[in-house]
Amino acid sequence: MAVAAEPVWSVDPRTGKPREQVAVEATVEEIDGAVRSARAALDALADRTARAALLRTAADLLDEARDHVIEAADAETALGPVRLTGELARTTAQLRSFADVVDAAAFLDVRISRADPATTPPTPDLRRMKIPLGVVAVYAASNFPLAFSVPGGDTASALAAGCPVVIKAHPGHPATSELCASLLRRAAVKAGLPADVVSLVHGFDAGVELIRHPLVSAAGFTGSVRGGRALFDAAAARPVPIPFHGELGSLNPVVITPAAAEERAEEIGAGLAGSMTLGEGQFCTKPGFVLAPHGEAGDRIVTALTAAVSETEPGVMLDHRMRGAFVDGVRERAGLPGVTAPVTPGAGGEHTVSAGVLTVDAGLLPDGGHDPLLEECFGPVTVVARYADREQVSAVLGLLPGNLTATLHVADEDPGAASLLAELTPLAGRILVNGWPTGVAVAAAQHHGGPYPATTSTGTSVGGTAIERWLRPVAYQSTPGHLLPPELRDDNPLDVPRF
């Protein structure tokens, strides 16, 4: 007797009630079909002109459907039209930026070493470039239904590299995922490519089957440490392991020097409040742990932070599961010895949460028993650890895991700034000075990644170099010109940059 496919429901996070059935969870056979169809479309993506057209057309179609996309995403995430309007603009700009990367072709990293028998050992004619890995599995994020989901950075960079994608939709916004996937598939057809360069599947089991499929060549993931680590391990355990580029979790520590506290305590406290409550604290770059000095200036920071957070209205998180995890997580942290709550975080109502602040003496942390304070708590809360001296700062920094970001607040004349910056650098992929980490610009020099568990690789998921995750180098030795890829021939018919 056949087992009925599990329905996939769109749920309103403001009420916890189902809105509509969007799809059904994919079967093993459907996963296999999606991956095989994607693999069959690989050769068509070799046309760089068509790839660039796909990316630009996808951006245009998303812009044309703006109202529908934002309405769908808000109904499933409660992120609000203002936030989602900005996120959609970021998403389409990202797609267009990768089209520019494809046009420029520098990502091919073409390198030519001419034959030279006089070297030791003799150098043969060598011509090197990068080629796409193959089918990429993309696991959509919960907190960015556009910019880090179906039409987001992993999808855009993989398509730019010439890799078809099979996307596993996040269960928190399945209707938005279906809508965006249909727009991407329409864009592919308009660009003269098979629609199956982009496919969408639903279901937890589908995600597991996808990472195991022998024709999947790489994967990109944004989500929890637990879920990402399970998929990372599965990718490594395959008969043929594949690259797994996962963004798993980040505390995003902040260090405030005594001189900075003296100089602008109120400004720092208010800025911290705005950053840690942005989007109900559901940004992967939320500053979740702060080292602030003991003393009057440090007290002023906490006072300003407390006042600003106290004025924040209760808000709706992405879904009720995350709301429950937040409420449980802050309850556990607030109950640890020596922890106080100037503003108590937790449940704000049946469907909402209230932002809060926890404080602790930094001297308690190295002794153990406070490990939850050094782990990400997804939602609007931050931990302020008050330190007595520079040695305590170093002791606590030595306990921290890898992060996406690390922030240093210093004064204009701050003698310890350089050494603190050097101490923070090994902890994160992006180091900020006198700013806040929420907000990740789409720019050529951007790096959105960091030491484990922030990410599972050294790659970035934002910026032009994100394309490098889906490529591998190949060198052709002593190969006749007519057999070489056009990019490597002496006449260089495609006018590709060479290094």
PDB file of C-alpha atoms in Angstrom, residues 90-224:
ATOM      1  CA  ARG A  90      19.374  43.408  -1.992  1.00  0.00           C
ATOM      2  CA  THR A  91      18.456  40.095  -3.645  1.00  0.00           C
ATOM      3  CA  THR A  92      17.988  41.541  -7.114  1.00  0.00           C
ATOM      4  CA  ALA A  93      21.143  43.643  -6.787  1.00  0.00           C
ATOM      5  CA  GLN A  94      23.023  40.479  -5.851  1.00  0.00           C
ATOM      6  CA  LEU A  95      21.723  38.650  -8.924  1.00  0.00           C
ATOM      7  CA  ARG A  96      22.784  41.527 -11.167  1.00  0.00           C
ATOM      8  CA  SER A  97      26.189  41.757  -9.498  1.00  0.00           C
ATOM      9  CA  PHE A  98      26.851  38.092 -10.269  1.00  0.00           C
ATOM     10  CA  ALA A  99      25.837  38.715 -13.873  1.00  0.00           C
ATOM     11  CA  ASP A 100      28.590  41.348 -13.947  1.00  0.00           C
ATOM     12  CA  VAL A 101      31.004  38.805 -12.468  1.00  0.00           C
ATOM     13  CA  VAL A 102      30.108  36.373 -15.255  1.00  0.00           C
ATOM     14  CA  ASP A 103      30.655  39.052 -17.912  1.00  0.00           C
ATOM     15  CA  ALA A 104      34.048  40.037 -16.516  1.00  0.00           C
ATOM     16  CA  ALA A 105      35.158  36.344 -16.477  1.00  0.00           C
ATOM     17  CA  ALA A 106      38.014  36.964 -14.044  1.00  0.00           C
ATOM     18  CA  PHE A 107      36.569  34.165 -11.878  1.00  0.00           C
ATOM     19  CA  LEU A 108      37.839  31.666 -14.470  1.00  0.00           C
ATOM     20  CA  ASP A 109      41.337  32.493 -13.136  1.00  0.00           C
ATOM     21  CA  VAL A 110      42.998  31.690 -16.463  1.00  0.00           C
ATOM     22  CA  ARG A 111      46.756  31.200 -16.071  1.00  0.00           C
ATOM     23  CA  ILE A 112      49.210  30.253 -18.803  1.00  0.00           C
ATOM     24  CA  SER A 113      52.796  29.067 -18.364  1.00  0.00           C
ATOM     25  CA  ARG A 114      54.611  28.762 -21.688  1.00  0.00           C
ATOM     26  CA  ALA A 115      56.904  25.845 -22.347  1.00  0.00           C
ATOM     27  CA  ASP A 116      60.435  26.544 -21.143  1.00  0.00           C
ATOM     28  CA  PRO A 117      62.966  23.708 -21.436  1.00  0.00           C
ATOM     29  CA  ALA A 118      65.610  25.825 -19.652  1.00  0.00           C
ATOM     30  CA  THR A 119      63.908  25.625 -16.244  1.00  0.00           C
ATOM     31  CA  THR A 120      64.687  22.927 -13.693  1.00  0.00           C
ATOM     32  CA  PRO A 121      62.765  20.753 -14.141  1.00  0.00           C
ATOM     33  CA  PRO A 122      61.718  21.722 -17.696  1.00  0.00           C
ATOM     34  CA  THR A 123      58.325  23.449 -17.865  1.00  0.00           C
ATOM     35  CA  PRO A 124      55.823  22.059 -20.363  1.00  0.00           C
ATOM     36  CA  ASP A 125      53.083  24.234 -21.832  1.00  0.00           C
ATOM     37  CA  LEU A 126      50.513  24.548 -19.026  1.00  0.00           C
ATOM     38  CA  ARG A 127      47.138  26.267 -19.264  1.00  0.00           C
ATOM     39  CA  ARG A 128      44.909  26.448 -16.212  1.00  0.00           C
ATOM     40  CA  MET A 129      41.330  27.607 -15.649  1.00  0.00           C
ATOM     41  CA  LYS A 130      38.409  26.909 -13.336  1.00  0.00           C
ATOM     42  CA  ILE A 131      35.361  24.874 -14.309  1.00  0.00           C
ATOM     43  CA  PRO A 132      31.996  24.306 -12.581  1.00  0.00           C
ATOM     44  CA  LEU A 133      31.728  21.450 -10.104  1.00  0.00           C
ATOM     45  CA  GLY A 134      28.292  20.252 -11.255  1.00  0.00           C
ATOM     46  CA  VAL A 135      24.901  20.140  -9.558  1.00  0.00           C
ATOM     47  CA  VAL A 136      24.750  22.195  -6.348  1.00  0.00           C
ATOM     48  CA  ALA A 137      22.283  21.474  -3.527  1.00  0.00           C
ATOM     49  CA  VAL A 138      21.141  24.712  -1.871  1.00  0.00           C
ATOM     50  CA  TYR A 139      19.500  24.670   1.579  1.00  0.00           C
ATOM     51  CA  ALA A 140      17.413  27.801   2.081  1.00  0.00           C
ATOM     52  CA  ALA A 141      17.654  29.917   5.242  1.00  0.00           C
ATOM     53  CA  SER A 142      14.827  30.709   7.648  1.00  0.00           C
ATOM     54  CA  ASN A 143      15.664  34.314   8.488  1.00  0.00           C
ATOM     55  CA  PHE A 144      16.125  35.663   4.948  1.00  0.00           C
ATOM     56  CA  PRO A 145      13.323  34.278   2.756  1.00  0.00           C
ATOM     57  CA  LEU A 146      14.795  36.036  -0.278  1.00  0.00           C
ATOM     58  CA  ALA A 147      18.459  37.023   0.091  1.00  0.00           C
ATOM     59  CA  PHE A 148      19.618  33.693   1.569  1.00  0.00           C
ATOM     60  CA  SER A 149      16.924  31.411   0.211  1.00  0.00           C
ATOM     61  CA  VAL A 150      15.631  30.386  -3.230  1.00  0.00           C
ATOM     62  CA  PRO A 151      16.830  33.457  -5.190  1.00  0.00           C
ATOM     63  CA  GLY A 152      19.653  34.190  -2.731  1.00  0.00           C
ATOM     64  CA  GLY A 153      23.417  34.234  -2.764  1.00  0.00           C
ATOM     65  CA  ASP A 154      24.082  30.488  -2.930  1.00  0.00           C
ATOM     66  CA  THR A 155      21.733  30.092  -5.894  1.00  0.00           C
ATOM     67  CA  ALA A 156      23.006  33.206  -7.672  1.00  0.00           C
ATOM     68  CA  SER A 157      26.686  32.344  -7.233  1.00  0.00           C
ATOM     69  CA  ALA A 158      26.209  28.695  -8.247  1.00  0.00           C
ATOM     70  CA  LEU A 159      24.354  29.657 -11.423  1.00  0.00           C
ATOM     71  CA  ALA A 160      27.027  32.264 -12.148  1.00  0.00           C
ATOM     72  CA  ALA A 161      29.646  29.528 -11.862  1.00  0.00           C
ATOM     73  CA  GLY A 162      27.746  27.410 -14.364  1.00  0.00           C
ATOM     74  CA  CYS A 163      26.226  24.991 -11.853  1.00  0.00           C
ATOM     75  CA  PRO A 164      22.535  24.042 -11.929  1.00  0.00           C
ATOM     76  CA  VAL A 165      20.871  24.073  -8.516  1.00  0.00           C
ATOM     77  CA  VAL A 166      18.360  21.930  -6.670  1.00  0.00           C
ATOM     78  CA  ILE A 167      17.034  23.958  -3.758  1.00  0.00           C
ATOM     79  CA  LYS A 168      15.603  22.479  -0.600  1.00  0.00           C
ATOM     80  CA  ALA A 169      12.941  24.953   0.530  1.00  0.00           C
ATOM     81  CA  HIS A 170      12.844  26.078   4.133  1.00  0.00           C
ATOM     82  CA  PRO A 171       9.623  24.915   5.821  1.00  0.00           C
ATOM     83  CA  GLY A 172       9.090  28.379   7.279  1.00  0.00           C
ATOM     84  CA  HIS A 173       8.263  29.984   3.926  1.00  0.00           C
ATOM     85  CA  PRO A 174       7.263  27.336   1.374  1.00  0.00           C
ATOM     86  CA  ALA A 175       4.837  29.544  -0.576  1.00  0.00           C
ATOM     87  CA  THR A 176       7.461  32.254  -0.997  1.00  0.00           C
ATOM     88  CA  SER A 177       9.913  29.579  -2.113  1.00  0.00           C
ATOM     89  CA  GLU A 178       7.502  28.234  -4.738  1.00  0.00           C
ATOM     90  CA  LEU A 179       6.840  31.719  -6.072  1.00  0.00           C
ATOM     91  CA  CYS A 180      10.526  32.622  -6.329  1.00  0.00           C
ATOM     92  CA  ALA A 181      11.451  29.280  -7.882  1.00  0.00           C
ATOM     93  CA  SER A 182       8.812  29.744 -10.559  1.00  0.00           C
ATOM     94  CA  LEU A 183      10.254  33.173 -11.393  1.00  0.00           C
ATOM     95  CA  LEU A 184      13.793  31.765 -11.642  1.00  0.00           C
ATOM     96  CA  ARG A 185      12.609  28.960 -13.909  1.00  0.00           C
ATOM     97  CA  ARG A 186      10.799  31.472 -16.131  1.00  0.00           C
ATOM     98  CA  ALA A 187      13.968  33.530 -16.287  1.00  0.00           C
ATOM     99  CA  ALA A 188      15.935  30.482 -17.411  1.00  0.00           C
ATOM    100  CA  VAL A 189      13.538  29.809 -20.280  1.00  0.00           C
ATOM    101  CA  LYS A 190      13.581  33.483 -21.329  1.00  0.00           C
ATOM    102  CA  ALA A 191      17.395  33.305 -21.388  1.00  0.00           C
ATOM    103  CA  GLY A 192      17.268  30.257 -23.667  1.00  0.00           C
ATOM    104  CA  LEU A 193      18.183  27.757 -20.966  1.00  0.00           C
ATOM    105  CA  PRO A 194      16.340  24.697 -19.631  1.00  0.00           C
ATOM    106  CA  ALA A 195      14.000  25.506 -16.753  1.00  0.00           C
ATOM    107  CA  ASP A 196      15.625  22.678 -14.805  1.00  0.00           C
ATOM    108  CA  VAL A 197      18.766  24.691 -14.158  1.00  0.00           C
ATOM    109  CA  VAL A 198      16.688  25.552 -11.046  1.00  0.00           C
ATOM    110  CA  SER A 199      14.523  23.031  -9.183  1.00  0.00           C
ATOM    111  CA  LEU A 200      12.787  23.167  -5.805  1.00  0.00           C
ATOM    112  CA  VAL A 201      12.005  20.344  -3.381  1.00  0.00           C
ATOM    113  CA  HIS A 202      10.343  20.232   0.037  1.00  0.00           C
ATOM    114  CA  GLY A 203      10.708  18.094   3.152  1.00  0.00           C
ATOM    115  CA  PHE A 204      13.234  17.114   5.812  1.00  0.00           C
ATOM    116  CA  ASP A 205      13.874  13.715   4.255  1.00  0.00           C
ATOM    117  CA  ALA A 206      14.293  15.396   0.888  1.00  0.00           C
ATOM    118  CA  GLY A 207      17.177  17.416   2.306  1.00  0.00           C
ATOM    119  CA  VAL A 208      18.893  14.268   3.538  1.00  0.00           C
ATOM    120  CA  GLU A 209      18.383  12.426   0.244  1.00  0.00           C
ATOM    121  CA  LEU A 210      19.656  15.428  -1.682  1.00  0.00           C
ATOM    122  CA  ILE A 211      23.018  15.552   0.086  1.00  0.00           C
ATOM    123  CA  ARG A 212      23.460  11.816  -0.537  1.00  0.00           C
ATOM    124  CA  HIS A 213      22.645  11.834  -4.242  1.00  0.00           C
ATOM    125  CA  PRO A 214      25.686  10.728  -6.272  1.00  0.00           C
ATOM    126  CA  LEU A 215      25.149  13.423  -8.937  1.00  0.00           C
ATOM    127  CA  VAL A 216      25.186  16.276  -6.403  1.00  0.00           C
ATOM    128  CA  SER A 217      28.675  17.793  -6.483  1.00  0.00           C
ATOM    129  CA  ALA A 218      28.531  20.455  -3.718  1.00  0.00           C
ATOM    130  CA  ALA A 219      26.148  21.995  -1.217  1.00  0.00           C
ATOM    131  CA  GLY A 220      25.427  25.352   0.373  1.00  0.00           C
ATOM    132  CA  PHE A 221      23.602  25.684   3.682  1.00  0.00           C
ATOM    133  CA  THR A 222      22.494  28.461   6.019  1.00  0.00           C
ATOM    134  CA  GLY A 223      20.910  27.407   9.297  1.00  0.00           C
ATOM    135  CA  SER A 224      21.504  25.891  12.703  1.00  0.00           C
TER     136      SER A 224
END
